[in-house]
Amino acid sequence: MHCYRDLRITSHAFDESGIIDFVETFAQSTLGWSLPQGKSREYAALCGVPSCCLIHEPTTLPKAALHLTLYEAKRGANGVYMPNIIPLDCSSIASPEYNGIALRFARELRLRARQEDISIRVTLSKSELRLRDIIGGKVAWRLFQRYIGLFHESGHPNDLARLDAFICALSRYSKRWFDLDAFEFLLREELRWSEAMALRCRTRVGIGLDVLAASKKFSPK
């Protein structure tokens, strides 16, 4: 499954304002990039948290605006992420071009950080997703493999029990958000399931996760 890549910049040494300052300095002093200061300030004011936008000047890739804003990083790190890349000379941008701009930004920002001994980390998500990428954790993956390896299409109570075990493992052990849309798509694309079967599985997983999430917060009155 081809997808648009997510980009995150984290640091234990700098807060989010420091990360944004470094990105803005990079944009102002690196060939092929620029900083629209007025637009960047407007975007930061709109977000209400440390944020900025910078311009990727056209090369073999289109001219586009990259936006960066705060997100809650894990394990005490400070972080910003890229919610979008917006084309400036055309109405839309295809995923290969989007990902190409994101990759160029990541590579050049990492290079600048190494040159200046700046302690930041730039991470990019994969451009190709598989089921293993969205099903986090060894337990959940093992139980999913057990479910699909037997008679998942039968609707027998034992098969539903195996699916429910997978759902419970997702709820208990997976720390990441579970993308139901991607899950349903990949059941069809990767496993060659029918649309009806993929939708039925996605629906039960979605309802199960919602019920288990409600159970964690449940308090009788």
mmCIF file of C-alpha atoms in Angstrom, residues 131-144 166 169-170 173-176:
data_model
loop_
_atom_site.group_PDB
_atom_site.id
_atom_site.type_symbol
_atom_site.label_atom_id
_atom_site.label_comp_id
_atom_site.label_asym_id
_atom_site.label_seq_id
_atom_site.Cartn_x
_atom_site.Cartn_y
_atom_site.Cartn_z
ATOM 1 C CA LEU A 131 -0.119 -5.420 7.529
ATOM 2 C CA ARG A 132 2.930 -6.058 9.705
ATOM 3 C CA ASP A 133 3.592 -2.312 9.780
ATOM 4 C CA ILE A 134 0.176 -1.386 11.166
ATOM 5 C CA ILE A 135 -0.237 -4.341 13.544
ATOM 6 C CA GLY A 136 2.132 -3.427 16.350
ATOM 7 C CA GLY A 137 3.520 -5.858 18.877
ATOM 8 C CA LYS A 138 4.585 -9.482 18.715
ATOM 9 C CA VAL A 139 1.549 -10.814 20.588
ATOM 10 C CA ALA A 140 -1.009 -9.074 18.370
ATOM 11 C CA TRP A 141 0.835 -10.161 15.215
ATOM 12 C CA ARG A 142 1.058 -13.784 16.395
ATOM 13 C CA LEU A 143 -2.649 -13.896 17.200
ATOM 14 C CA PHE A 144 -3.510 -12.287 13.868
ATOM 15 C CA PHE A 166 -6.337 -10.569 18.314
ATOM 16 C CA ALA A 169 -4.087 -8.065 22.158
ATOM 17 C CA LEU A 170 -4.291 -4.918 20.021
ATOM 18 C CA TYR A 173 -0.370 -4.263 24.032
ATOM 19 C CA SER A 174 -0.291 -1.953 21.026
ATOM 20 C CA LYS A 175 0.715 1.619 21.867
ATOM 21 C CA ARG A 176 0.098 3.018 18.413
#
